[in-house]
Short mmCIF file of C-alpha atoms in Angstrom, two decimals:
data_model
loop_
_atom_site.label_atom_id
_atom_site.label_comp_id
_atom_site.label_asym_id
_atom_site.label_seq_id
_atom_site.Cartn_x
_atom_site.Cartn_y
_atom_site.Cartn_z
CA LYS P 18 119.78 76.44 53.89
CA GLN P 19 117.94 78.02 51.39
CA GLU P 20 119.58 80.85 49.26
CA VAL P 21 117.61 82.76 47.01
CA THR P 22 119.32 85.03 44.01
CA GLN P 23 117.22 87.01 41.65
CA ILE P 24 118.56 88.34 38.52
CA PRO P 25 118.56 91.02 37.29
CA ALA P 26 118.83 93.19 40.20
CA ALA P 27 117.15 96.33 38.17
CA LEU P 28 115.42 96.39 35.12
CA SER P 29 114.43 99.29 33.25
CA VAL P 30 111.82 99.05 29.93
CA PRO P 31 109.55 100.87 27.79
CA GLU P 32 105.82 100.69 28.34
CA GLY P 33 104.34 97.73 26.43
CA GLU P 34 107.35 95.55 26.65
CA ASN P 35 107.14 91.77 27.72
CA LEU P 36 109.73 90.68 30.21
CA VAL P 37 111.12 88.13 32.62
CA LEU P 38 112.28 88.00 35.91
CA ASN P 39 114.41 85.11 37.01
CA CYS P 40 114.62 83.69 40.27
CA SER P 41 117.15 80.75 41.68
CA PHE P 42 117.34 78.93 44.77
CA THR P 43 119.23 76.27 46.45
CA ASP P 44 116.94 73.96 48.23
CA SER P 45 114.71 72.25 45.91
CA ALA P 46 112.92 70.38 48.79
CA ILE P 47 109.85 73.03 48.54
CA TYR P 48 106.16 72.71 48.22
CA ASN P 49 105.52 75.92 47.03
CA LEU P 50 107.00 79.29 45.87
CA GLN P 51 105.60 82.89 46.22
CA TRP P 52 106.03 86.07 44.14
CA PHE P 53 105.59 89.30 45.72
CA ARG P 54 105.60 93.12 44.61
CA GLN P 55 106.90 95.86 46.87
CA ASP P 56 106.07 99.45 46.11
CA PRO P 57 108.23 102.20 47.65
CA GLY P 58 107.70 102.65 51.29
CA LYS P 59 104.99 100.21 51.46
CA GLY P 60 104.63 96.52 52.38
CA LEU P 61 104.47 93.35 50.18
CA THR P 62 101.81 92.29 47.86
CA SER P 63 101.18 88.55 47.07
CA LEU P 64 101.10 88.09 43.57
CA LEU P 65 101.06 84.55 42.67
CA LEU P 66 101.75 81.40 44.72
CA ILE P 67 102.68 78.33 42.56
CA GLN P 68 102.54 74.95 44.08
CA SER P 69 105.27 72.10 43.55
CA SER P 70 102.96 70.01 41.47
CA GLN P 71 102.15 72.78 38.99
CA ARG P 72 104.48 74.08 36.40
CA GLU P 73 102.82 77.37 35.81
CA GLN P 74 100.53 79.87 37.36
CA THR P 75 98.76 82.66 35.96
CA SER P 76 97.07 85.98 37.06
CA GLY P 77 96.12 88.47 34.50
CA ARG P 78 99.18 89.59 32.72
CA LEU P 79 101.44 87.65 35.25
CA ASN P 80 102.75 84.01 34.62
CA ALA P 81 105.14 82.51 37.18
CA SER P 82 106.76 79.14 36.32
CA LEU P 83 108.53 76.69 38.56
CA ASP P 84 111.44 74.19 37.96
CA LYS P 85 112.03 72.63 41.30
CA SER P 86 114.77 70.21 39.71
CA SER P 87 116.62 73.27 38.41
CA GLY P 88 115.90 75.60 41.18
CA ARG P 89 114.49 78.11 39.36
CA SER P 90 111.45 80.29 38.91
CA THR P 91 110.71 82.77 36.47
CA LEU P 92 107.92 85.52 36.51
CA TYR P 93 106.92 86.68 33.12
CA ILE P 94 105.15 90.16 32.62
CA ALA P 95 103.22 90.38 29.50
CA ALA P 96 102.59 94.20 27.99
CA SER P 97 104.06 95.96 30.89
CA GLN P 98 102.79 99.18 32.28
CA PRO P 99 104.17 101.92 34.32
CA GLY P 100 102.08 100.70 36.99
CA ASP P 101 103.90 97.54 37.00
CA SER P 102 107.01 99.67 38.24
CA ALA P 103 107.94 97.92 41.40
CA THR P 104 110.18 95.53 43.44
CA TYR P 105 109.58 92.04 42.70
CA LEU P 106 110.52 89.33 45.13
CA CYS P 107 110.76 85.76 44.90
CA ALA P 108 110.09 83.87 48.25
CA PRO P 109 110.56 80.10 48.10
CA PRO P 110 110.24 78.24 51.78
CA GLN P 111 113.25 76.96 53.64
CA GLY P 112 112.90 73.45 52.63
CA GLY P 113 110.30 71.60 54.62
CA SER P 114 109.14 74.44 56.69
CA GLU P 115 106.74 77.46 56.50
CA LYS P 116 109.58 79.95 57.02
CA LEU P 117 109.74 81.86 53.64
CA VAL P 118 113.18 83.23 52.52
CA PHE P 119 113.33 85.93 50.40
CA GLY P 120 115.61 87.44 47.38
CA LYS P 121 116.85 90.88 47.57
CA GLY P 122 114.34 91.35 44.64
CA THR P 123 114.51 92.78 41.06
CA LYS P 124 113.61 96.56 40.95
CA LEU P 125 111.67 97.05 37.81
CA THR P 126 110.82 100.39 36.19
CA VAL P 127 108.41 100.82 33.07
CA ASN P 128 108.98 104.01 31.29
CA PRO P 129 105.70 105.54 29.55
CA ASP O 2 89.08 97.56 55.98
CA THR O 3 92.74 96.98 56.42
CA ALA O 4 93.65 93.46 56.40
CA VAL O 5 97.02 93.48 58.44
CA SER O 6 97.66 96.80 60.32
CA GLN O 7 100.53 97.79 62.11
CA THR O 8 101.14 100.53 64.51
CA PRO O 9 102.87 103.15 64.59
CA LYS O 10 104.17 103.38 60.85
CA TYR O 11 107.08 105.65 61.86
CA LEU O 12 109.01 105.48 65.10
CA VAL O 13 112.07 107.52 65.76
CA THR O 14 113.57 106.95 69.06
CA GLN O 15 117.13 107.26 71.20
CA MET O 16 119.73 104.16 71.77
CA GLY O 17 118.83 102.45 75.09
CA ASN O 18 114.96 103.12 74.92
CA ASP O 19 112.29 100.43 75.04
CA LYS O 20 109.55 100.53 72.27
CA SER O 21 106.56 98.29 71.09
CA ILE O 22 105.20 97.66 67.63
CA LYS O 23 101.54 96.51 67.47
CA CYS O 24 100.11 94.45 64.65
CA GLU O 25 96.55 93.34 64.06
CA GLN O 26 94.85 90.96 61.29
CA ASN O 27 91.22 90.85 60.72
CA LEU O 28 91.60 87.85 58.07
CA GLY O 29 90.74 85.05 60.50
CA HIS O 30 94.54 83.66 59.91
CA ASP O 31 95.91 81.27 62.35
CA THR O 32 99.73 82.49 61.89
CA MET O 33 101.26 85.82 62.40
CA TYR O 34 104.97 86.82 61.50
CA TRP O 35 107.52 89.57 62.02
CA TYR O 36 109.76 90.13 59.13
CA LYS O 37 112.84 92.78 59.29
CA GLN O 38 113.81 94.42 56.35
CA ASP O 39 117.41 96.10 56.67
CA SER O 40 119.09 98.97 54.69
CA LYS O 41 120.20 96.42 52.20
CA LYS O 42 116.49 95.46 51.51
CA PHE O 43 116.99 92.00 52.55
CA LEU O 44 113.75 90.69 54.16
CA LYS O 45 114.30 88.10 57.18
CA ILE O 46 111.95 86.51 59.19
CA MET O 47 112.08 87.04 62.77
CA PHE O 48 109.28 85.18 64.53
CA SER O 49 106.32 83.29 63.69
CA TYR O 50 103.18 82.28 66.11
CA ASN O 51 100.45 79.78 65.19
CA ASN O 52 97.55 80.07 67.48
CA LYS O 53 99.40 82.22 69.88
CA GLU O 54 102.32 79.67 69.85
CA LEU O 55 105.54 80.45 68.93
CA ILE O 56 106.52 78.25 66.09
CA ILE O 57 109.69 79.69 64.37
CA ASN O 58 112.17 81.70 66.41
CA GLU O 59 114.88 83.21 64.27
CA THR O 60 118.53 84.11 65.78
CA VAL O 61 117.48 87.42 67.08
CA PRO O 62 118.73 89.17 69.98
CA ASN O 63 116.85 88.31 73.17
CA ARG O 64 115.99 92.23 73.32
CA PHE O 65 113.21 91.25 70.86
CA SER O 66 110.21 89.56 72.36
CA PRO O 67 107.30 89.03 70.65
CA LYS O 68 103.77 88.57 72.70
CA SER O 69 100.47 87.11 71.25
CA PRO O 70 97.58 87.81 73.18
CA ASP O 71 95.44 85.88 70.84
CA LYS O 72 95.58 84.86 67.31
CA ALA O 73 94.82 88.07 65.73
CA HIS O 74 97.28 90.19 67.64
CA LEU O 75 101.13 89.95 67.37
CA ASN O 76 103.26 92.67 68.94
CA LEU O 77 106.89 93.16 68.93
CA HIS O 78 108.71 94.60 72.18
CA ILE O 79 112.33 95.82 71.85
CA ASN O 80 114.45 96.73 75.11
CA SER O 81 117.63 98.62 74.92
CA LEU O 82 117.16 99.85 71.41
CA GLU O 83 120.66 99.68 69.37
CA LEU O 84 121.83 101.71 66.15
CA GLY O 85 121.51 98.51 64.25
CA ASP O 86 117.87 97.82 65.19
CA SER O 87 117.01 100.70 62.55
CA ALA O 88 115.04 98.86 59.96
CA VAL O 89 111.34 98.38 58.71
CA TYR O 90 109.51 95.94 60.35
CA PHE O 91 106.80 94.13 58.60
CA CYS O 92 104.11 92.17 60.33
CA ALA O 93 102.40 89.39 58.23
CA SER O 94 99.65 86.62 58.39
CA SER O 95 98.82 83.45 56.78
CA ASN O 96 96.45 80.50 57.21
CA ILE O 97 98.74 77.41 57.51
CA GLY O 98 95.57 75.14 57.88
CA SER O 99 94.45 76.20 54.28
CA GLY O 100 97.62 74.39 52.88
CA ALA O 101 98.53 77.67 50.77
CA ASN O 102 100.07 79.77 53.06
CA VAL O 103 99.92 82.89 51.44
CA LEU O 104 101.21 85.69 53.31
CA THR O 105 99.48 89.24 53.40
CA PHE O 106 101.79 91.90 54.81
CA GLY O 107 101.14 94.89 56.76
CA ALA O 108 102.53 98.34 55.41
CA GLY O 109 105.28 98.19 57.69
CA SER O 110 106.58 100.30 60.54
CA ARG O 111 110.07 102.26 60.13
CA LEU O 112 112.05 102.16 63.23
CA THR O 113 114.94 104.88 63.51
CA VAL O 114 117.41 104.51 66.18
CA LEU O 115 119.33 107.71 67.28
#
């Protein structure tokens, strides 16, 4: 059974700082992993999907890495902005299935 | 323009009632999902339909019954509502056939059972 842990649970940083969000998972038999952001009272927005054959995936100021063997993924946010404030969720699939398993998320606050 | 739309956005009802939440996607995706986010913010899958066929059915009470009239719609009907059903229910869709399976979520339907 896939279990996902995200550390830290909450993070508050000043604007402009680079930061790293961590995700660990127990079942490494995955073919991809997704990162989402959730704004308060809203749905989830897919940020990045990283395939198991990739080690990194980049979109703008976001960079996600995946190390299947160690069951870890990180989301790096460069030059953070107040608009980045949201909860970030990591979601690998249940090994061998299409079913995504979500972590509890990291709540990020970027202060102006 | 909304890719995945769900209605209603808010639903307040009494215990024991029956209610439905509707979901529609205009992305041409072949798979639709229902997720439940509880008060502790855990997001868990409930059901998944691929081209109108049930492919994921998690351990949820049989008071919850999904219905997919076509691949663009997946409705969730809940009978005999209980206090513990209070949560935000998210609909999502993806295209499994594309191999990437990127999920697009709706804005959520907040159900409050009194």
